[in-house]
XYZ file of C-alpha atoms in Angstrom:
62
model
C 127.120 134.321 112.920
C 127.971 135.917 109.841
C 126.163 134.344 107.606
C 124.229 137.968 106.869
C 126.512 138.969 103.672
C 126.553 135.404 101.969
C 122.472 135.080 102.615
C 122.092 138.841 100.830
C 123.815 137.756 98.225
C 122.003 134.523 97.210
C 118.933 136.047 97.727
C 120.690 139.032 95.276
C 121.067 136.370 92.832
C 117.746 134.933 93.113
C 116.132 137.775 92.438
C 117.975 138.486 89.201
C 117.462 134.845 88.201
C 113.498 135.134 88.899
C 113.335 138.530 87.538
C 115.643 138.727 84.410
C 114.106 139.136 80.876
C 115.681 136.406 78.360
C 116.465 137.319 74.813
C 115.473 133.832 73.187
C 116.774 133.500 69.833
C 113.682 131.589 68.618
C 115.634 130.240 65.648
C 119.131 128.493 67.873
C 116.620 126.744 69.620
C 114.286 125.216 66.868
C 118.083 124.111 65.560
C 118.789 122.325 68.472
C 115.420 120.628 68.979
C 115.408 119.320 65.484
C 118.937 118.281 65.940
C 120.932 120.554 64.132
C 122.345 121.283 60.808
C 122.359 117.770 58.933
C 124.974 119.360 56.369
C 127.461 120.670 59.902
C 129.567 116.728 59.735
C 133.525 117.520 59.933
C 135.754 115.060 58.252
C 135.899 113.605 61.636
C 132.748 112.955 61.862
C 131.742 115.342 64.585
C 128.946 117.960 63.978
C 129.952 121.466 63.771
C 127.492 122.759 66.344
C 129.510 120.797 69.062
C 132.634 122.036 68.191
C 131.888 125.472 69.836
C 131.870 125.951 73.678
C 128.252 126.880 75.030
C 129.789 128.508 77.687
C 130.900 131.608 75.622
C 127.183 132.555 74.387
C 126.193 132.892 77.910
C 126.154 137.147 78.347
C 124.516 137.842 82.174
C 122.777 141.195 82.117
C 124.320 142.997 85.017
């Protein structure tokens, strides 16, 4: 018993993951398929494009 609430809401987010429309920046993702910028190396050695956290360009539409 109980389980009513926590079933409505997966199903809630189900939906919204089925049903959302995606703004695909077209040009990120030919970046990252080709393997980035070959000019982004740090004096580390590191590529600039891994620097950032992915997490922060993530924007749900609520």
């Amino acid at each position: 018993m109980g389980r009513g609430r926590a079933k409505a809401k997966q199903t809630k987010v189900a939906r919204d993951l089925k049903y959302r429309t995606w703004e695909t920046d077209l040009e990120q993702l030919k970046k990252e398929l080709s393997g980035g910028d070959e000019g982004g190396t740090s004096a580390n050695g590191n590529n600039d494009a891994d620097v950032g956290d992915d997490a922060d360009d993530y924007h749900p539409r609520r």
